[in-house]
PDB file of C-alpha atoms in Angstrom:
ATOM      1  CA  MET F 807      -0.014   0.095  -0.054  1.00 52.00           C
ATOM      2  CA  THR F 808       1.221   3.534  -0.631  1.00 48.00           C
ATOM      3  CA  LEU F 809       0.136   6.954   0.726  1.00 52.00           C
ATOM      4  CA  LYS F 810      -1.256   9.532  -1.362  1.00 44.00           C
ATOM      5  CA  SER F 811      -0.488  13.274  -1.195  1.00 42.00           C
ATOM      6  CA  PRO F 812       0.690  14.863   1.175  1.00 41.00           C
ATOM      7  CA  TRP F 813       2.739  11.620   1.550  1.00 39.00           C
ATOM      8  CA  LEU F 814       4.393  10.698  -1.779  1.00 37.00           C
ATOM      9  CA  ALA F 815       5.100   7.097  -2.696  1.00 37.00           C
ATOM     10  CA  LEU F 816       8.312   6.835  -4.698  1.00 34.00           C
ATOM     11  CA  ALA F 817       9.220   4.167  -7.122  1.00 33.00           C
ATOM     12  CA  LEU F 818      12.769   4.624  -6.198  1.00 35.00           C
ATOM     13  CA  VAL F 819      12.506   2.308  -3.411  1.00 36.00           C
ATOM     14  CA  ALA F 820      12.548  -0.674  -5.853  1.00 34.00           C
ATOM     15  CA  ALA F 821      16.043   0.504  -7.013  1.00 34.00           C
ATOM     16  CA  HIS F 822      17.448   0.861  -3.550  1.00 40.00           C
ATOM     17  CA  SER F 823      18.405  -1.711  -0.893  1.00 43.00           C
ATOM     18  CA  LEU F 824      16.490  -0.947   2.330  1.00 50.00           C
ATOM     19  CA  ALA F 825      18.487  -2.996   4.778  1.00 51.00           C
ATOM     20  CA  TYR F 826      18.859  -0.939   7.965  1.00 60.00           C
ATOM     21  CA  ALA F 827      16.097  -1.810  10.264  1.00 62.00           C
ATOM     22  CA  GLY F 828      14.936   1.378  12.325  1.00 70.00           C
ATOM     23  CA  ASP F 829      12.531   1.260  15.049  1.00 89.00           C
ATOM     24  CA  ARG F 830      10.162  -1.643  15.486  1.00 92.00           C
ATOM     25  CA  LEU F 831       7.072  -2.342  17.650  1.00 95.00           C
ATOM     26  CA  ALA F 832       5.488  -5.551  18.659  1.00 95.00           C
ATOM     27  CA  VAL F 833       1.619  -5.791  18.036  1.00 95.00           C
ATOM     28  CA  GLY F 834       0.567  -9.047  19.458  1.00 93.00           C
ATOM     29  CA  CYS F 835       2.727 -11.508  17.602  1.00 95.00           C
ATOM     30  CA  GLN F 836       2.939  -9.164  14.580  1.00 96.00           C
ATOM     31  CA  THR F 837       5.618  -6.602  14.032  1.00 96.00           C
ATOM     32  CA  VAL F 838       5.494  -2.996  12.788  1.00 97.00           C
ATOM     33  CA  ALA F 839       8.867  -2.090  11.547  1.00 96.00           C
ATOM     34  CA  LEU F 840      10.511   0.795  10.225  1.00 96.00           C
ATOM     35  CA  VAL F 841      13.030   0.110   7.425  1.00 96.00           C
ATOM     36  CA  LEU F 842      15.560   2.869   6.432  1.00 95.00           C
ATOM     37  CA  ASP F 843      18.109   2.990   3.640  1.00 93.00           C
ATOM     38  CA  ASP F 844      21.144   0.858   4.137  1.00 89.00           C
ATOM     39  CA  GLY F 845      23.293   4.093   3.695  1.00 87.00           C
ATOM     40  CA  LEU F 846      21.581   5.700   6.625  1.00 90.00           C
ATOM     41  CA  THR F 847      23.250   4.610   9.943  1.00 89.00           C
ATOM     42  CA  PRO F 848      21.680   5.297  13.339  1.00 90.00           C
ATOM     43  CA  HIS F 849      24.457   8.007  13.883  1.00 92.00           C
ATOM     44  CA  ALA F 850      23.634   9.651  10.576  1.00 92.00           C
ATOM     45  CA  LEU F 851      20.003   9.589  11.527  1.00 93.00           C
ATOM     46  CA  ASP F 852      20.743  11.339  14.645  1.00 93.00           C
ATOM     47  CA  ARG F 853      22.961  13.879  13.146  1.00 94.00           C
ATOM     48  CA  LEU F 854      20.484  14.815  10.222  1.00 95.00           C
ATOM     49  CA  TRP F 855      17.282  14.756  12.193  1.00 94.00           C
ATOM     50  CA  ALA F 856      15.435  18.089  11.931  1.00 92.00           C
ATOM     51  CA  SER F 857      18.662  19.713  10.631  1.00 92.00           C
ATOM     52  CA  GLY F 858      17.373  20.558   6.988  1.00 91.00           C
ATOM     53  CA  ASP F 859      20.416  18.831   5.549  1.00 93.00           C
ATOM     54  CA  PRO F 860      19.621  16.485   2.856  1.00 88.00           C
ATOM     55  CA  ALA F 861      19.363  12.886   3.741  1.00 90.00           C
ATOM     56  CA  PRO F 862      20.851  10.221   1.479  1.00 86.00           C
ATOM     57  CA  GLY F 863      19.166   7.222   0.002  1.00 91.00           C
ATOM     58  CA  ALA F 864      15.622   6.027  -0.618  1.00 94.00           C
ATOM     59  CA  PRO F 865      12.547   6.884   1.351  1.00 96.00           C
ATOM     60  CA  ALA F 866      11.773   4.962   4.667  1.00 96.00           C
ATOM     61  CA  VAL F 867       9.352   2.246   4.477  1.00 97.00           C
ATOM     62  CA  LEU F 868       6.957   1.075   7.232  1.00 97.00           C
ATOM     63  CA  GLN F 869       6.255  -2.479   7.150  1.00 97.00           C
ATOM     64  CA  LEU F 870       3.869  -4.822   8.930  1.00 97.00           C
ATOM     65  CA  ARG F 871       5.121  -8.364   9.469  1.00 97.00           C
ATOM     66  CA  GLY F 872       3.093 -11.422  10.406  1.00 97.00           C
ATOM     67  CA  CYS F 873       3.652 -13.892  13.245  1.00 96.00           C
ATOM     68  CA  ASP F 874       5.834 -15.794  10.941  1.00 96.00           C
ATOM     69  CA  GLY F 875       7.796 -12.988   9.801  1.00 95.00           C
ATOM     70  CA  ALA F 876       6.209 -12.611   6.405  1.00 97.00           C
ATOM     71  CA  LEU F 877       5.586  -9.144   4.926  1.00 97.00           C
ATOM     72  CA  LEU F 878       1.808  -8.496   5.024  1.00 98.00           C
ATOM     73  CA  ASP F 879       1.716  -4.690   4.115  1.00 98.00           C
ATOM     74  CA  SER F 880       3.796  -1.639   3.790  1.00 97.00           C
ATOM     75  CA  ILE F 881       3.746   1.995   3.416  1.00 97.00           C
ATOM     76  CA  THR F 882       6.354   3.951   1.583  1.00 97.00           C
ATOM     77  CA  LEU F 883       6.956   7.228   3.289  1.00 97.00           C
ATOM     78  CA  GLU F 884       7.981  10.374   1.313  1.00 92.00           C
ATOM     79  CA  ALA F 885      11.490  10.914   2.932  1.00 95.00           C
ATOM     80  CA  PRO F 886      14.505   8.833   4.029  1.00 96.00           C
ATOM     81  CA  LEU F 887      14.459  10.277   7.719  1.00 96.00           C
ATOM     82  CA  ALA F 888      11.829   8.786   9.673  1.00 97.00           C
ATOM     83  CA  ARG F 889      11.126   7.270  13.198  1.00 97.00           C
ATOM     84  CA  LEU F 890       8.547   5.216  14.840  1.00 97.00           C
ATOM     85  CA  ASP F 891       7.286   5.828  18.452  1.00 96.00           C
ATOM     86  CA  HIS F 892       7.968   3.032  20.669  1.00 92.00           C
ATOM     87  CA  THR F 893       4.465   3.099  22.637  1.00 94.00           C
ATOM     88  CA  LEU F 894       1.177   2.211  20.905  1.00 96.00           C
ATOM     89  CA  LEU F 895      -1.681   4.922  21.564  1.00 96.00           C
ATOM     90  CA  ARG F 896      -3.473   4.114  24.635  1.00 95.00           C
ATOM     91  CA  GLY F 897      -7.091   3.172  24.411  1.00 92.00           C
ATOM     92  CA  ALA F 898      -7.364   2.849  20.649  1.00 91.00           C
ATOM     93  CA  ARG F 899     -10.021   0.806  19.102  1.00 90.00           C
ATOM     94  CA  VAL F 900      -7.239  -0.981  17.039  1.00 94.00           C
ATOM     95  CA  PRO F 901      -3.535  -0.991  17.639  1.00 96.00           C
ATOM     96  CA  THR F 902      -2.104   2.369  16.516  1.00 97.00           C
ATOM     97  CA  VAL F 903       1.332   3.419  16.125  1.00 97.00           C
ATOM     98  CA  LEU F 904       2.872   7.116  15.510  1.00 97.00           C
ATOM     99  CA  VAL F 905       5.312   7.247  12.695  1.00 98.00           C
ATOM    100  CA  THR F 906       7.208  10.686  11.977  1.00 97.00           C
ATOM    101  CA  VAL F 907       8.848  11.849   8.802  1.00 97.00           C
ATOM    102  CA  ASP F 908      11.248  14.477   8.673  1.00 96.00           C
ATOM    103  CA  LEU F 909      10.479  17.067   6.129  1.00 95.00           C
ATOM    104  CA  THR F 910      12.592  19.984   7.388  1.00 93.00           C
ATOM    105  CA  ALA F 911      13.812  22.361   4.738  1.00 88.00           C
ATOM    106  CA  PRO F 912      17.074  24.455   5.113  1.00 84.00           C
ATOM    107  CA  ALA F 913      14.886  27.487   5.528  1.00 75.00           C
ATOM    108  CA  GLY F 914      11.412  28.329   6.361  1.00 71.00           C
ATOM    109  CA  SER F 915       8.909  28.173   9.439  1.00 75.00           C
ATOM    110  CA  TYR F 916       6.419  25.788   7.726  1.00 79.00           C
ATOM    111  CA  SER F 917       8.488  22.750   7.214  1.00 88.00           C
ATOM    112  CA  GLY F 918       9.733  20.241   9.940  1.00 94.00           C
ATOM    113  CA  LEU F 919       8.285  17.023  11.076  1.00 97.00           C
ATOM    114  CA  LEU F 920       5.195  15.262  10.121  1.00 97.00           C
ATOM    115  CA  THR F 921       3.454  12.634  12.234  1.00 98.00           C
ATOM    116  CA  ARG F 922       0.561  10.330  11.417  1.00 97.00           C
ATOM    117  CA  PRO F 923      -1.172   7.761  13.488  1.00 98.00           C
ATOM    118  CA  ILE F 924      -1.174   4.390  11.584  1.00 98.00           C
ATOM    119  CA  GLN F 925      -3.786   1.709  12.407  1.00 97.00           C
ATOM    120  CA  VAL F 926      -2.900  -1.888  12.269  1.00 97.00           C
ATOM    121  CA  MET F 927      -5.962  -3.446  10.838  1.00 94.00           C
ATOM    122  CA  ALA F 928      -5.525  -7.206  10.938  1.00 89.00           C
ATOM    123  CA  LYS F 929      -3.178  -7.807   7.985  1.00 93.00           C
ATOM    124  CA  ARG F 930      -2.934  -4.202   6.681  1.00 97.00           C
ATOM    125  CA  LEU F 931      -1.763  -0.744   7.591  1.00 98.00           C
ATOM    126  CA  GLU F 932      -4.178   2.084   7.330  1.00 97.00           C
ATOM    127  CA  PRO F 933      -3.599   5.806   7.902  1.00 97.00           C
ATOM    128  CA  ALA F 934      -5.982   7.041  10.665  1.00 97.00           C
ATOM    129  CA  GLN F 935      -8.678   9.481   9.920  1.00 97.00           C
ATOM    130  CA  ALA F 936     -11.024  11.461  12.129  1.00 97.00           C
ATOM    131  CA  ARG F 937     -14.499  12.602  11.635  1.00 96.00           C
ATOM    132  CA  ALA F 938     -15.261  16.312  11.687  1.00 93.00           C
ATOM    133  CA  ALA F 939     -18.254  17.985  13.169  1.00 89.00           C
ATOM    134  CA  GLY F 940     -19.847  18.224   9.640  1.00 88.00           C
ATOM    135  CA  GLY F 941     -19.703  14.297   9.167  1.00 90.00           C
ATOM    136  CA  GLN F 942     -16.610  14.440   6.790  1.00 93.00           C
ATOM    137  CA  TRP F 943     -13.484  12.372   7.353  1.00 95.00           C
ATOM    138  CA  GLN F 944     -10.195  13.946   7.548  1.00 93.00           C
ATOM    139  CA  PRO F 945      -6.634  12.196   7.821  1.00 96.00           C
ATOM    140  CA  ILE F 946      -4.793  12.830  10.970  1.00 97.00           C
ATOM    141  CA  VAL F 947      -1.859  14.927  10.385  1.00 96.00           C
ATOM    142  CA  LEU F 948       0.385  16.208  13.196  1.00 98.00           C
ATOM    143  CA  ALA F 949       3.048  18.880  12.270  1.00 96.00           C
ATOM    144  CA  HIS F 950       5.926  20.194  14.415  1.00 96.00           C
ATOM    145  CA  THR F 951       7.176  23.235  12.606  1.00 95.00           C
ATOM    146  CA  GLY F 952       7.970  26.814  13.584  1.00 94.00           C
ATOM    147  CA  LYS F 953       4.310  27.572  13.663  1.00 95.00           C
ATOM    148  CA  ALA F 954       2.886  24.229  14.631  1.00 96.00           C
ATOM    149  CA  ALA F 955       3.098  21.591  17.285  1.00 97.00           C
ATOM    150  CA  TRP F 956       1.180  18.807  18.894  1.00 98.00           C
ATOM    151  CA  LYS F 957       1.274  16.333  22.014  1.00 97.00           C
ATOM    152  CA  ARG F 958      -0.426  13.192  23.186  1.00 96.00           C
ATOM    153  CA  VAL F 959      -2.320  13.617  26.470  1.00 97.00           C
ATOM    154  CA  ARG F 960      -3.972  11.049  28.691  1.00 95.00           C
ATOM    155  CA  VAL F 961      -7.670  11.479  29.379  1.00 94.00           C
ATOM    156  CA  GLY F 962      -9.098   8.594  31.539  1.00 91.00           C
ATOM    157  CA  ALA F 963      -7.962   5.218  30.201  1.00 91.00           C
ATOM    158  CA  ALA F 964      -7.260   6.591  26.688  1.00 94.00           C
ATOM    159  CA  GLU F 965      -5.033   9.041  24.917  1.00 96.00           C
ATOM    160  CA  GLN F 966      -5.978  12.225  22.869  1.00 97.00           C
ATOM    161  CA  LEU F 967      -4.071  14.164  20.421  1.00 98.00           C
ATOM    162  CA  LEU F 968      -3.760  18.049  20.721  1.00 98.00           C
ATOM    163  CA  SER F 969      -2.687  19.891  17.652  1.00 98.00           C
ATOM    164  CA  VAL F 970      -2.111  23.693  17.219  1.00 97.00           C
ATOM    165  CA  ARG F 971      -1.046  25.393  13.980  1.00 96.00           C
ATOM    166  CA  SER F 972      -0.986  28.941  12.905  1.00 95.00           C
ATOM    167  CA  GLU F 973      -1.275  30.233   9.236  1.00 92.00           C
ATOM    168  CA  PRO F 974      -1.580  33.664   7.452  1.00 90.00           C
ATOM    169  CA  GLN F 975      -5.150  34.262   6.295  1.00 83.00           C
ATOM    170  CA  GLU F 976      -6.038  37.504   4.609  1.00 81.00           C
ATOM    171  CA  GLY F 977      -3.109  39.437   5.706  1.00 83.00           C
ATOM    172  CA  HIS F 978      -3.393  38.097   9.401  1.00 92.00           C
ATOM    173  CA  PHE F 979      -2.594  35.116  11.238  1.00 94.00           C
ATOM    174  CA  THR F 980      -5.005  32.453  12.366  1.00 96.00           C
ATOM    175  CA  THR F 981      -4.540  29.744  14.855  1.00 97.00           C
ATOM    176  CA  ARG F 982      -6.446  26.422  14.833  1.00 96.00           C
ATOM    177  CA  TYR F 983      -6.706  24.297  17.734  1.00 98.00           C
ATOM    178  CA  ARG F 984      -7.744  20.546  17.165  1.00 98.00           C
ATOM    179  CA  ARG F 985      -8.446  17.896  19.548  1.00 98.00           C
ATOM    180  CA  TYR F 986      -8.508  14.413  18.087  1.00 98.00           C
ATOM    181  CA  MET F 987     -10.552  12.019  20.479  1.00 96.00           C
ATOM    182  CA  GLN F 988     -11.269   8.261  20.287  1.00 92.00           C
ATOM    183  CA  THR F 989     -14.753   7.273  20.071  1.00 90.00           C
ATOM    184  CA  LYS F 990     -16.728   3.955  19.566  1.00 87.00           C
ATOM    185  CA  GLN F 991     -17.015   4.930  15.858  1.00 86.00           C
ATOM    186  CA  GLY F 992     -13.460   5.707  15.405  1.00 91.00           C
ATOM    187  CA  TRP F 993     -11.453   8.966  15.686  1.00 95.00           C
ATOM    188  CA  ALA F 994     -13.288  12.330  15.957  1.00 96.00           C
ATOM    189  CA  VAL F 995     -11.918  15.811  15.790  1.00 97.00           C
ATOM    190  CA  ARG F 996     -13.009  19.205  17.290  1.00 97.00           C
ATOM    191  CA  VAL F 997     -11.553  22.450  15.977  1.00 96.00           C
ATOM    192  CA  ARG F 998     -11.522  25.917  17.454  1.00 96.00           C
ATOM    193  CA  THR F 999     -10.163  28.902  15.585  1.00 96.00           C
ATOM    194  CA  GLN F1000      -8.995  32.364  16.914  1.00 94.00           C
ATOM    195  CA  PRO F1001      -7.110  35.378  15.382  1.00 95.00           C
ATOM    196  CA  GLY F1002      -3.420  35.516  16.457  1.00 92.00           C
ATOM    197  CA  LEU F1003      -0.180  33.978  16.010  1.00 94.00           C
ATOM    198  CA  TRP F1004       1.305  31.055  17.887  1.00 93.00           C
ATOM    199  CA  GLU F1005       4.982  29.871  17.422  1.00 93.00           C
ATOM    200  CA  SER F1006       6.537  26.761  18.691  1.00 92.00           C
ATOM    201  CA  ASP F1007       9.340  28.399  20.511  1.00 89.00           C
ATOM    202  CA  GLY F1008       6.945  29.389  23.141  1.00 90.00           C
ATOM    203  CA  ASP F1009       4.827  27.118  25.581  1.00 94.00           C
ATOM    204  CA  PHE F1010       2.507  24.587  24.255  1.00 97.00           C
ATOM    205  CA  PRO F1011      -1.149  25.904  24.768  1.00 95.00           C
ATOM    206  CA  SER F1012      -2.985  24.715  27.972  1.00 95.00           C
ATOM    207  CA  ARG F1013      -5.552  22.114  27.358  1.00 94.00           C
ATOM    208  CA  ARG F1014      -8.364  24.623  27.948  1.00 94.00           C
ATOM    209  CA  SER F1015      -7.404  25.976  24.638  1.00 95.00           C
ATOM    210  CA  PHE F1016      -8.358  23.035  22.841  1.00 96.00           C
ATOM    211  CA  PRO F1017     -12.364  22.343  22.174  1.00 95.00           C
TER     212      PRO F1017
END
Protein backbone atom coordinates (compact mmCIF):
# COMPACT_ATOMS: atom_id res chain seq x y z
CA MET A 1 0.00 0.00 0.00
CA THR A 2 1.16 3.56 -0.58
CA LEU A 3 0.16 6.89 0.89
CA LYS A 4 -1.27 9.54 -1.39
CA SER A 5 -0.54 13.28 -1.07
CA PRO A 6 0.73 14.81 1.18
CA TRP A 7 2.81 11.65 1.53
CA LEU A 8 4.45 10.70 -1.75
CA ALA A 9 5.10 7.06 -2.67
CA LEU A 10 8.27 6.90 -4.72
CA ALA A 11 9.20 4.14 -7.14
CA LEU A 12 12.84 4.70 -6.22
CA VAL A 13 12.43 2.24 -3.36
CA ALA A 14 12.64 -0.67 -5.76
CA ALA A 15 16.02 0.52 -7.00
CA HIS A 16 17.61 0.81 -3.58
CA SER A 17 18.48 -1.63 -0.84
CA LEU A 18 16.51 -0.93 2.32
CA ALA A 19 18.48 -3.01 4.75
CA TYR A 20 18.88 -0.98 7.92
CA ALA A 21 16.02 -1.75 10.30
CA GLY A 22 15.07 1.32 12.25
CA ASP A 23 12.54 1.28 15.08
CA ARG A 24 10.18 -1.66 15.52
CA LEU A 25 7.15 -2.30 17.70
CA ALA A 26 5.41 -5.55 18.59
CA VAL A 27 1.65 -5.68 18.04
CA GLY A 28 0.62 -9.02 19.45
CA CYS A 29 2.73 -11.55 17.58
CA GLN A 30 2.96 -9.21 14.57
CA THR A 31 5.65 -6.54 14.15
CA VAL A 32 5.52 -3.01 12.80
CA ALA A 33 9.02 -2.17 11.56
CA LEU A 34 10.51 0.99 10.12
CA VAL A 35 13.10 0.17 7.44
CA LEU A 36 15.62 2.83 6.41
CA ASP A 37 18.03 2.96 3.50
CA ASP A 38 21.13 0.87 4.16
CA GLY A 39 23.29 3.97 3.78
CA LEU A 40 21.55 5.72 6.66
CA THR A 41 23.17 4.60 9.90
CA PRO A 42 21.75 5.34 13.37
CA HIS A 43 24.51 7.93 13.84
CA ALA A 44 23.61 9.64 10.56
CA LEU A 45 19.91 9.61 11.49
CA ASP A 46 20.64 11.40 14.77
CA ARG A 47 22.95 13.89 13.06
CA LEU A 48 20.57 14.77 10.23
CA TRP A 49 17.29 14.69 12.17
CA ALA A 50 15.46 18.05 11.96
CA SER A 51 18.63 19.74 10.64
CA GLY A 52 17.32 20.57 7.17
CA ASP A 53 20.36 18.94 5.59
CA PRO A 54 19.57 16.55 2.74
CA ALA A 55 19.49 12.88 3.71
CA PRO A 56 20.89 10.21 1.39
CA GLY A 57 19.10 7.18 0.09
CA ALA A 58 15.59 5.99 -0.63
CA PRO A 59 12.48 6.92 1.35
CA ALA A 60 11.82 5.00 4.55
CA VAL A 61 9.29 2.17 4.50
CA LEU A 62 6.90 1.18 7.27
CA GLN A 63 6.29 -2.56 7.22
CA LEU A 64 3.82 -4.91 8.88
CA ARG A 65 5.14 -8.43 9.34
CA GLY A 66 3.05 -11.38 10.43
CA CYS A 67 3.60 -13.81 13.27
CA ASP A 68 5.79 -15.92 10.96
CA GLY A 69 7.82 -12.91 9.81
CA ALA A 70 6.17 -12.69 6.38
CA LEU A 71 5.58 -9.23 4.93
CA LEU A 72 1.85 -8.43 5.09
CA ASP A 73 1.73 -4.75 4.11
CA SER A 74 3.94 -1.70 3.75
CA ILE A 75 3.71 2.06 3.42
CA THR A 76 6.38 3.99 1.54
CA LEU A 77 7.02 7.29 3.29
CA GLU A 78 8.07 10.43 1.48
CA ALA A 79 11.53 10.98 2.93
CA PRO A 80 14.55 8.92 4.05
CA LEU A 81 14.48 10.21 7.63
CA ALA A 82 11.74 8.70 9.78
CA ARG A 83 11.13 7.46 13.30
CA LEU A 84 8.56 5.18 14.91
CA ASP A 85 7.23 5.89 18.40
CA HIS A 86 7.97 2.99 20.73
CA THR A 87 4.55 3.12 22.44
CA LEU A 88 1.13 2.29 21.00
CA LEU A 89 -1.58 4.89 21.46
CA ARG A 90 -3.41 4.03 24.67
CA GLY A 91 -7.12 3.18 24.41
CA ALA A 92 -7.35 2.96 20.61
CA ARG A 93 -10.03 0.67 19.12
CA VAL A 94 -7.33 -1.00 17.00
CA PRO A 95 -3.55 -0.98 17.64
CA THR A 96 -2.24 2.41 16.49
CA VAL A 97 1.37 3.48 16.04
CA LEU A 98 2.81 6.95 15.45
CA VAL A 99 5.33 7.35 12.63
CA THR A 100 7.18 10.62 12.02
CA VAL A 101 8.83 11.74 8.78
CA ASP A 102 11.40 14.54 8.72
CA LEU A 103 10.45 17.07 6.02
CA THR A 104 12.58 19.89 7.42
CA ALA A 105 13.81 22.32 4.76
CA PRO A 106 17.02 24.39 5.03
CA ALA A 107 14.91 27.51 5.65
CA GLY A 108 11.33 28.41 6.42
CA SER A 109 9.04 28.12 9.42
CA TYR A 110 6.43 25.89 7.75
CA SER A 111 8.59 22.83 7.20
CA GLY A 112 9.50 20.31 9.86
CA LEU A 113 8.35 16.98 11.23
CA LEU A 114 5.12 15.30 10.10
CA THR A 115 3.53 12.60 12.27
CA ARG A 116 0.63 10.31 11.38
CA PRO A 117 -1.17 7.67 13.44
CA ILE A 118 -1.14 4.39 11.52
CA GLN A 119 -3.69 1.71 12.44
CA VAL A 120 -2.84 -1.98 12.34
CA MET A 121 -5.98 -3.47 10.79
CA ALA A 122 -5.45 -7.24 10.93
CA LYS A 123 -3.10 -7.74 7.97
CA ARG A 124 -2.82 -4.17 6.70
CA LEU A 125 -1.64 -0.72 7.71
CA GLU A 126 -4.18 2.09 7.49
CA PRO A 127 -3.53 5.84 8.07
CA ALA A 128 -6.00 7.03 10.72
CA GLN A 129 -8.76 9.47 9.84
CA ALA A 130 -10.99 11.54 12.11
CA ARG A 131 -14.64 12.51 11.68
CA ALA A 132 -15.24 16.27 11.82
CA ALA A 133 -18.36 18.00 13.13
CA GLY A 134 -19.84 18.17 9.61
CA GLY A 135 -19.52 14.41 9.19
CA GLN A 136 -16.62 14.39 6.75
CA TRP A 137 -13.55 12.24 7.41
CA GLN A 138 -10.13 13.90 7.48
CA PRO A 139 -6.66 12.33 7.64
CA ILE A 140 -4.93 12.96 10.96
CA VAL A 141 -1.76 14.95 10.27
CA LEU A 142 0.33 16.24 13.17
CA ALA A 143 2.98 18.81 12.27
CA HIS A 144 5.87 20.14 14.30
CA THR A 145 7.23 23.28 12.63
CA GLY A 146 8.00 26.86 13.61
CA LYS A 147 4.25 27.57 13.73
CA ALA A 148 2.77 24.19 14.60
CA ALA A 149 3.10 21.57 17.32
CA TRP A 150 1.21 18.70 18.89
CA LYS A 151 1.25 16.41 21.90
CA ARG A 152 -0.43 13.25 23.16
CA VAL A 153 -2.30 13.58 26.44
CA ARG A 154 -3.90 11.06 28.77
CA VAL A 155 -7.63 11.47 29.36
CA GLY A 156 -9.01 8.67 31.52
CA ALA A 157 -7.98 5.31 30.13
CA ALA A 158 -7.28 6.65 26.63
CA GLU A 159 -5.04 9.19 24.94
CA GLN A 160 -6.03 12.20 22.89
CA LEU A 161 -3.96 14.18 20.38
CA LEU A 162 -3.81 17.98 20.68
CA SER A 163 -2.62 19.97 17.67
CA VAL A 164 -2.04 23.70 17.25
CA ARG A 165 -1.18 25.44 13.98
CA SER A 166 -0.93 29.09 12.87
CA GLU A 167 -1.31 30.16 9.25
CA PRO A 168 -1.67 33.50 7.44
CA GLN A 169 -5.18 34.30 6.29
CA GLU A 170 -6.16 37.51 4.47
CA GLY A 171 -3.14 39.39 5.76
CA HIS A 172 -3.48 38.19 9.37
CA PHE A 173 -2.55 35.06 11.28
CA THR A 174 -5.17 32.55 12.38
CA THR A 175 -4.51 29.79 14.89
CA ARG A 176 -6.43 26.50 14.86
CA TYR A 177 -6.65 24.24 17.90
CA ARG A 178 -7.59 20.62 17.15
CA ARG A 179 -8.47 17.89 19.61
CA TYR A 180 -8.47 14.34 18.24
CA MET A 181 -10.49 11.95 20.39
CA GLN A 182 -11.16 8.23 20.24
CA THR A 183 -14.83 7.23 20.12
CA LYS A 184 -16.71 3.97 19.61
CA GLN A 185 -17.04 4.89 15.92
CA GLY A 186 -13.35 5.76 15.51
CA TRP A 187 -11.44 9.02 15.75
CA ALA A 188 -13.27 12.36 15.94
CA VAL A 189 -11.87 15.88 15.78
CA ARG A 190 -13.05 19.16 17.29
CA VAL A 191 -11.61 22.44 16.00
CA ARG A 192 -11.49 25.93 17.44
CA THR A 193 -10.15 28.91 15.46
CA GLN A 194 -9.07 32.28 16.77
CA PRO A 195 -7.14 35.26 15.39
CA GLY A 196 -3.49 35.60 16.33
CA LEU A 197 -0.11 33.97 15.92
CA TRP A 198 1.31 31.06 17.90
CA GLU A 199 4.91 29.91 17.45
CA SER A 200 6.50 26.72 18.67
CA ASP A 201 9.37 28.42 20.50
CA GLY A 202 6.79 29.38 23.14
CA ASP A 203 4.91 27.22 25.62
CA PHE A 204 2.46 24.67 24.28
CA PRO A 205 -1.11 25.95 24.80
CA SER A 206 -2.98 24.79 27.88
CA ARG A 207 -5.56 22.03 27.47
CA ARG A 208 -8.29 24.63 28.00
CA SER A 209 -7.33 26.14 24.62
CA PHE A 210 -8.55 23.03 22.83
CA PRO A 211 -12.26 22.44 22.21
